[in-house]
mmCIF file of C-alpha atoms in Angstrom:
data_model
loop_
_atom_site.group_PDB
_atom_site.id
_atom_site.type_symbol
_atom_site.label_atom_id
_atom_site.label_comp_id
_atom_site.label_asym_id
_atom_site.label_seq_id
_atom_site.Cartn_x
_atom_site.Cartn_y
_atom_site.Cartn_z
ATOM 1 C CA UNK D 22 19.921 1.593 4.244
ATOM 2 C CA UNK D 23 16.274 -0.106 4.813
ATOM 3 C CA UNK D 24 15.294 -0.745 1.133
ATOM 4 C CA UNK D 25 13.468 -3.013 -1.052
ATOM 5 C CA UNK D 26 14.011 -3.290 -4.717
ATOM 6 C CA UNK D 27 12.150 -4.682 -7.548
ATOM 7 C CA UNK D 28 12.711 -6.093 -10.583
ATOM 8 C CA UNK D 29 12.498 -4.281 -13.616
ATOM 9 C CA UNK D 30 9.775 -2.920 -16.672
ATOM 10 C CA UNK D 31 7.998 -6.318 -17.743
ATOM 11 C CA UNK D 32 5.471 -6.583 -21.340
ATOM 12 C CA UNK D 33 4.554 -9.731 -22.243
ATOM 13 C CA UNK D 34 1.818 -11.332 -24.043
ATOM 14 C CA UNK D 35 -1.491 -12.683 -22.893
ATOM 15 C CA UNK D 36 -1.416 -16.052 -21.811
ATOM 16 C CA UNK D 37 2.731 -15.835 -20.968
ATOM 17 C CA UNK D 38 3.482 -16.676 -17.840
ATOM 18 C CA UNK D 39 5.361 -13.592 -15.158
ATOM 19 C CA UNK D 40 7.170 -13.911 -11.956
ATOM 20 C CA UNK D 41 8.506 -10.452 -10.532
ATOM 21 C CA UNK D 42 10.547 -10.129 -7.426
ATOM 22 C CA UNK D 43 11.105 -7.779 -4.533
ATOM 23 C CA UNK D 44 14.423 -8.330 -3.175
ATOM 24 C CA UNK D 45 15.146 -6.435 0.754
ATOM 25 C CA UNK D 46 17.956 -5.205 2.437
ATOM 26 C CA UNK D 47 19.048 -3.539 5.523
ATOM 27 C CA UNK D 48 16.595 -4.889 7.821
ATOM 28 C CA UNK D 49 16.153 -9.152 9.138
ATOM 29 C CA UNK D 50 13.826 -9.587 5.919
ATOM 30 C CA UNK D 51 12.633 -13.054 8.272
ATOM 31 C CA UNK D 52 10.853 -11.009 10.539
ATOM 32 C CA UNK D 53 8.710 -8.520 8.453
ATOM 33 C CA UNK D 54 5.474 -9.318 6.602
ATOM 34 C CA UNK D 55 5.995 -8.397 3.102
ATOM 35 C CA UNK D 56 2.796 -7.103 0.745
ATOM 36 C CA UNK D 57 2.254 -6.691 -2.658
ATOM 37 C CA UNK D 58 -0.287 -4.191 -3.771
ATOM 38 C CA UNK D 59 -1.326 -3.702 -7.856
ATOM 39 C CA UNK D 60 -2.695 0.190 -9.305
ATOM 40 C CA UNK D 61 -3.600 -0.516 -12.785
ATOM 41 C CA UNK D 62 -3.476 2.844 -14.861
ATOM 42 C CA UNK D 63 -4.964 6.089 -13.519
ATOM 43 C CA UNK D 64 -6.571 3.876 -10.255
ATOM 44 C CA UNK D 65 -6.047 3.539 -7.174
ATOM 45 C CA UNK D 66 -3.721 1.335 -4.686
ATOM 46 C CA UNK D 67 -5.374 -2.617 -4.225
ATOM 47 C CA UNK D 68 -3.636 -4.903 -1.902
ATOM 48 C CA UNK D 69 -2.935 -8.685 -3.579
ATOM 49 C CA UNK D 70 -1.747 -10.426 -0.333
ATOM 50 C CA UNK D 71 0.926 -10.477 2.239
ATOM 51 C CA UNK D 72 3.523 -13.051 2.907
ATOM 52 C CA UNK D 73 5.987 -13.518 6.335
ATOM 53 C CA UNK D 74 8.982 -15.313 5.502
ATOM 54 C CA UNK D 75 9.864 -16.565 8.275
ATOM 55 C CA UNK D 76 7.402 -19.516 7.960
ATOM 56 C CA UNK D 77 5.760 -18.300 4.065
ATOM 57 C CA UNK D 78 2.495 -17.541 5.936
ATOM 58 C CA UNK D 79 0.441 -15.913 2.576
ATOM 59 C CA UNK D 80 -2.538 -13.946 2.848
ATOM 60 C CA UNK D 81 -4.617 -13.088 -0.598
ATOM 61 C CA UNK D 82 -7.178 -10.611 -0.832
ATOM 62 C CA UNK D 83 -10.215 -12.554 -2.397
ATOM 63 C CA UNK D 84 -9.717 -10.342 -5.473
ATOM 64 C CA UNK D 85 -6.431 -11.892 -6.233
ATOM 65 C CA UNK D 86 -6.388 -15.653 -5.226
ATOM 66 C CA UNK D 87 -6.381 -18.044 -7.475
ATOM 67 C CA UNK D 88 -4.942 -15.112 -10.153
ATOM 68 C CA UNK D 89 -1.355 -15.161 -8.573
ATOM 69 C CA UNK D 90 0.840 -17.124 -6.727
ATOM 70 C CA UNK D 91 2.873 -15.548 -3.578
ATOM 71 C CA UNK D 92 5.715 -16.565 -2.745
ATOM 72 C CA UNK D 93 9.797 -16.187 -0.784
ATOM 73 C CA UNK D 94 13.145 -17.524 -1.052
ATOM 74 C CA UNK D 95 14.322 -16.268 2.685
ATOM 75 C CA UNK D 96 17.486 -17.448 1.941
ATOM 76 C CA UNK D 97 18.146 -14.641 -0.517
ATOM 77 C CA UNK D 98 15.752 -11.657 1.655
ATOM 78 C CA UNK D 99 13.273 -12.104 -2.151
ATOM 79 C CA UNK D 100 9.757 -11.967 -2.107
ATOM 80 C CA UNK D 101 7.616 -12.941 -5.772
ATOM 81 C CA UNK D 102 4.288 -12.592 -7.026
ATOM 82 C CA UNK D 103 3.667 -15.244 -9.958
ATOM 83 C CA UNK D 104 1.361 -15.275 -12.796
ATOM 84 C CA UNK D 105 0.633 -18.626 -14.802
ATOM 85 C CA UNK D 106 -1.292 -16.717 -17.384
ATOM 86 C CA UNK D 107 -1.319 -13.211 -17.578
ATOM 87 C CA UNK D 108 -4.521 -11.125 -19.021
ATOM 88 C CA UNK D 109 -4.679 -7.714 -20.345
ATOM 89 C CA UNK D 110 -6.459 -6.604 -16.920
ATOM 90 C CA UNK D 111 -3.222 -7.694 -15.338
ATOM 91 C CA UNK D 112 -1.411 -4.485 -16.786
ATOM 92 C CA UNK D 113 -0.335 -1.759 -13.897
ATOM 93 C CA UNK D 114 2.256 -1.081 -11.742
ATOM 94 C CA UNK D 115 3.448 -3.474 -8.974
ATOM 95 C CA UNK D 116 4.257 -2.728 -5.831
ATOM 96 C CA UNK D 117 5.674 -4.560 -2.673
ATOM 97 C CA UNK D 118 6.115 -3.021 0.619
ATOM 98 C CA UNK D 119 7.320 -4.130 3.951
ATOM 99 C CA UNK D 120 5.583 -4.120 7.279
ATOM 100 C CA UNK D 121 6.344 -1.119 9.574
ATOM 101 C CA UNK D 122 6.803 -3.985 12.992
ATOM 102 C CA UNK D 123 8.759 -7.005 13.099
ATOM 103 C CA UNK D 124 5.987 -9.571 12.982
ATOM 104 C CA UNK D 125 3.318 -7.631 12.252
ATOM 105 C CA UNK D 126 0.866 -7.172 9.578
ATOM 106 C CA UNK D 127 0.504 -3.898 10.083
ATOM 107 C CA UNK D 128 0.994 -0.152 8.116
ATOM 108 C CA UNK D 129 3.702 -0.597 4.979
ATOM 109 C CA UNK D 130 6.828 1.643 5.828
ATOM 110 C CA UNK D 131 8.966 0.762 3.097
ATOM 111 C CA UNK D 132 7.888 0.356 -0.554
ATOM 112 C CA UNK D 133 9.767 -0.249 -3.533
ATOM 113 C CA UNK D 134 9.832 1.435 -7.139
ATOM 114 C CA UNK D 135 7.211 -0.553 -8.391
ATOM 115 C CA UNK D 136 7.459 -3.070 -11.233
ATOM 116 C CA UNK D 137 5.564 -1.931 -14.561
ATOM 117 C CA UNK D 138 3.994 -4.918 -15.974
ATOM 118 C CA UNK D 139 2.011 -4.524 -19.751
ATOM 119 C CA UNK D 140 0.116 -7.609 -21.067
ATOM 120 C CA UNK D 141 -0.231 -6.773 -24.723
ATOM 121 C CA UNK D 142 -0.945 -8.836 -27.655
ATOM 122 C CA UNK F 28 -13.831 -8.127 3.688
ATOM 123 C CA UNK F 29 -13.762 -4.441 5.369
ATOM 124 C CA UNK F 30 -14.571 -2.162 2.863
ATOM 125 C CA UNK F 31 -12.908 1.489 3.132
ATOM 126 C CA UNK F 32 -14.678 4.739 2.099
ATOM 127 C CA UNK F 33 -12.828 7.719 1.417
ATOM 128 C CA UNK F 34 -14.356 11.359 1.288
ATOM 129 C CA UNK F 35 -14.094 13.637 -0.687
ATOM 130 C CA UNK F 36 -12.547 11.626 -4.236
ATOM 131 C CA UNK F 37 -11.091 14.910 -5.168
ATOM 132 C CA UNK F 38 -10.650 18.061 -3.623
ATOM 133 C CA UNK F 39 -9.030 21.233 -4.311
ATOM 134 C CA UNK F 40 -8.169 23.886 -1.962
ATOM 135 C CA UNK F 41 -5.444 27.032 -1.460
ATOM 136 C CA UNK F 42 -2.461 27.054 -0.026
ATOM 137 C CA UNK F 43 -2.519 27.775 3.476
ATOM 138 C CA UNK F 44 -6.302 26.170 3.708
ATOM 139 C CA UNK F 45 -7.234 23.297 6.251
ATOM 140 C CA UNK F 46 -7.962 20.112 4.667
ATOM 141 C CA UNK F 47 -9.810 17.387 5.899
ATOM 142 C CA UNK F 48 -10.006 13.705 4.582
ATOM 143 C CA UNK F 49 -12.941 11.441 5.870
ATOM 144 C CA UNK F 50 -11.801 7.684 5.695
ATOM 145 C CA UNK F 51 -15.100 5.224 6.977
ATOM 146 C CA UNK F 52 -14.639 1.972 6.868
ATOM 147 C CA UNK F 53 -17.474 -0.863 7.095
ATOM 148 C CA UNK F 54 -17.410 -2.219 10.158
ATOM 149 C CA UNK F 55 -15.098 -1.057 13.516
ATOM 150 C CA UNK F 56 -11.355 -1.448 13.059
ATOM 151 C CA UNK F 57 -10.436 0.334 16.590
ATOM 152 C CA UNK F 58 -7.183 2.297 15.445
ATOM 153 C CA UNK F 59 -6.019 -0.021 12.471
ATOM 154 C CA UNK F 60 -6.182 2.880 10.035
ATOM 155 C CA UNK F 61 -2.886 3.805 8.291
ATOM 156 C CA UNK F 62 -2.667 7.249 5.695
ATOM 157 C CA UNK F 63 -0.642 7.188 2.547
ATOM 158 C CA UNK F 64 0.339 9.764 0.953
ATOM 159 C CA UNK F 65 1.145 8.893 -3.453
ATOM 160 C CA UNK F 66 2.583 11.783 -5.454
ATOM 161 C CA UNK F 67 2.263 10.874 -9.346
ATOM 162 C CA UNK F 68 4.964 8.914 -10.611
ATOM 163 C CA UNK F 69 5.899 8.196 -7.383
ATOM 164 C CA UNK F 70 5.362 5.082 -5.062
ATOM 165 C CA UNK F 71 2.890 5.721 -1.831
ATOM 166 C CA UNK F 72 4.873 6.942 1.284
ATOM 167 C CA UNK F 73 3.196 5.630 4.806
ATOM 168 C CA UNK F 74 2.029 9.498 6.340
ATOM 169 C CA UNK F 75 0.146 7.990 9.349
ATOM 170 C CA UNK F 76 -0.070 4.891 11.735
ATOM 171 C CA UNK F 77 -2.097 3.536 14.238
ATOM 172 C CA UNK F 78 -4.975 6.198 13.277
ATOM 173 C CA UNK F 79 -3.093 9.595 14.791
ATOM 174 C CA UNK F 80 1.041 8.185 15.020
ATOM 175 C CA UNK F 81 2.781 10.535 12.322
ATOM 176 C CA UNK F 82 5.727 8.370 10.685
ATOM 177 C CA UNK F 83 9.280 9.693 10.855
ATOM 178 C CA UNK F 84 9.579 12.651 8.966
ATOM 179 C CA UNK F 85 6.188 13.314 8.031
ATOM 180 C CA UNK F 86 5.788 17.035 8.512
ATOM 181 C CA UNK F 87 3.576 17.809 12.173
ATOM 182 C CA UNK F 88 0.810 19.872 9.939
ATOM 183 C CA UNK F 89 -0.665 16.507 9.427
ATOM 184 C CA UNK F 90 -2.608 14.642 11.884
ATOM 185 C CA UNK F 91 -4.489 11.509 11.856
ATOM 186 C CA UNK F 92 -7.296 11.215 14.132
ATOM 187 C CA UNK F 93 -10.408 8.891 14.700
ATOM 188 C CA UNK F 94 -11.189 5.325 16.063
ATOM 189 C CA UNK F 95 -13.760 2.569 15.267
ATOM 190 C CA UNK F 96 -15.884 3.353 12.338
ATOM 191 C CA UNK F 97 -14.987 7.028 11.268
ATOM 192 C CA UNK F 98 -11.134 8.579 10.916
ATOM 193 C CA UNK F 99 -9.950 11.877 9.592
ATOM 194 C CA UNK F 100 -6.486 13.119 7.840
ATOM 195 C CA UNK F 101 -6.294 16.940 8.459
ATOM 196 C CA UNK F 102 -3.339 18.967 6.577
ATOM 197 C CA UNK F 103 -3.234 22.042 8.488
ATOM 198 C CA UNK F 104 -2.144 25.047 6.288
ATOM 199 C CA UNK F 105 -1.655 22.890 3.078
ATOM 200 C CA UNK F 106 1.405 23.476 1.331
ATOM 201 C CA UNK F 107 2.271 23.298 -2.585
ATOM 202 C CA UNK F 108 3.745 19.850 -2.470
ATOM 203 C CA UNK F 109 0.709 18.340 -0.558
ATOM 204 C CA UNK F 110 -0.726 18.197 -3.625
ATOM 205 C CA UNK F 111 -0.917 13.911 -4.003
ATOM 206 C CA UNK F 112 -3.585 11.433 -3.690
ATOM 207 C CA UNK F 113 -4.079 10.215 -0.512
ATOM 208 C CA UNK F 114 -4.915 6.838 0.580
ATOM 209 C CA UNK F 115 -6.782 5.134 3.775
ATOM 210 C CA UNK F 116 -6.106 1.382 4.372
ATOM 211 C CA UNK F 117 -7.098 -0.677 7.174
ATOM 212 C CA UNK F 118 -4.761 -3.201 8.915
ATOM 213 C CA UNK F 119 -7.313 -4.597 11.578
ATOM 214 C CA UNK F 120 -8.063 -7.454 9.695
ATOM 215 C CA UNK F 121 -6.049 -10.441 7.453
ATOM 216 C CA UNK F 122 -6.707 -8.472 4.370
ATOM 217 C CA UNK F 123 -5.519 -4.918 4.057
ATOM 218 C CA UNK F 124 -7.578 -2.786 2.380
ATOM 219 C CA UNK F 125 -7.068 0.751 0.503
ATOM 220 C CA UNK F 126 -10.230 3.189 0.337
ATOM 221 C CA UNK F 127 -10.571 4.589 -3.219
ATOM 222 C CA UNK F 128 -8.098 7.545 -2.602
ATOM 223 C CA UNK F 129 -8.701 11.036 -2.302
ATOM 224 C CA UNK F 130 -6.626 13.315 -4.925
ATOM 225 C CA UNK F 131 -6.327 17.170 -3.634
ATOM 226 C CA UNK F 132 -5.322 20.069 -5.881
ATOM 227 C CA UNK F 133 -4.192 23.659 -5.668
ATOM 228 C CA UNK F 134 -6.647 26.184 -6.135
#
């Protein structure tokens, strides 16, 4: 089965540092542009950035770089997004989803559950 | 970046009704428009490719249509579990990005 799976529910503290993962199987993870898109409560769907991993090529949406930190281990078909110090704005629901083409940064075919993230004093 | 604007932001219509979603975005994207559809709780599921290429499964009462600088998701005879938000997003250029969503209702 073509899947990608996140980590699990994350609340930490402002200022703590976060690193969440998107692991995929079923599919030559190499080949497909990955993307990680944020919804914070009640809003709507924001793209962060996408990353190929067959060569780490990382694209960030303006509104996210310099906030996070995108990143792949190919060698174990994971994909991250990083935080050095989270903020309370930084609470919402994570999502990464996987290119519909090999090679392409194109429409995202298959998402994963989403990781919950809370930054809460 | 290309901005994407998405009308209506809600809508609410009866079962059985035609429903049309506008998507503009802010400068031409020739057919790099992809439709999501997001039921709550639930992560988005890709409805729409390529601006009028249904994805596997999706039923055939939607249909994408458009090019350039205006597109259009039409639900024809909307059914009880249409009832989602549905997003626009743009893949023409390095950053992909989402109108504002449009969330539909029963009537």
């Amino acid at each position: 089965e073509v899947q990608v799976v996140q980590s699990g529910t994350e609340v930490k503290k402002p200022g703590e540092s976060l690193k969440i993962s998107c692991e995929g199987s079923g599919f030559n993870f190499t080949n497909y542009w990955i993307g990680w898109v944020r919804q914070k409560p009640g809003k709507g769907l924001e793209w962060m950035g996408s990353i190929f991993p067959g060569d780490s090529d990382t694209r960030y949406s303006p509104s996210f770089e310099g906030q996070v930190t995108i990143s792949v281990d190919k060698s174990i078909n994971t994909a991250y997004v990083q935080w050095g110090g989270l903020r309370a704005s930084d609470s919402g629901i994570y999502y990464c989803a996987r290119a519909r083409e090999q090679w392409v940064a194109d429409a995202f075919d298959i998402w994963g559950q989403g990781t919950v993230v809370t930054v809460s004093s | 970046d290309i901005q994407m604007t998405q009308s209506p932001t809600s809508l609410s219509a009866s079962v059985g009704d035609r429903v049309t979603i506008t998507c503009r975005p802010s400068q031409t994207i020739n057919t790099f428009l992809n439709w999501y559809q997001q039921k709550p709780g639930k992560a988005p599921q890709l409805l729409v490719f390529g601006a009028s290429n249904l994805e596997g499964g999706v039923p055939s009462r939607f249909t994408g249509s458009g090019s350039g600088t205006e597109f259009t998701l039409t639900i024809n005879g909307l059914q009880p579990e249409d009832i989602a938000t549905y997003y626009c997003q743009q893949s023409y250029s390095r950053h992909k990005t989402f109108g504002q969503g449009t969330k539909l209702e029963i009537k």
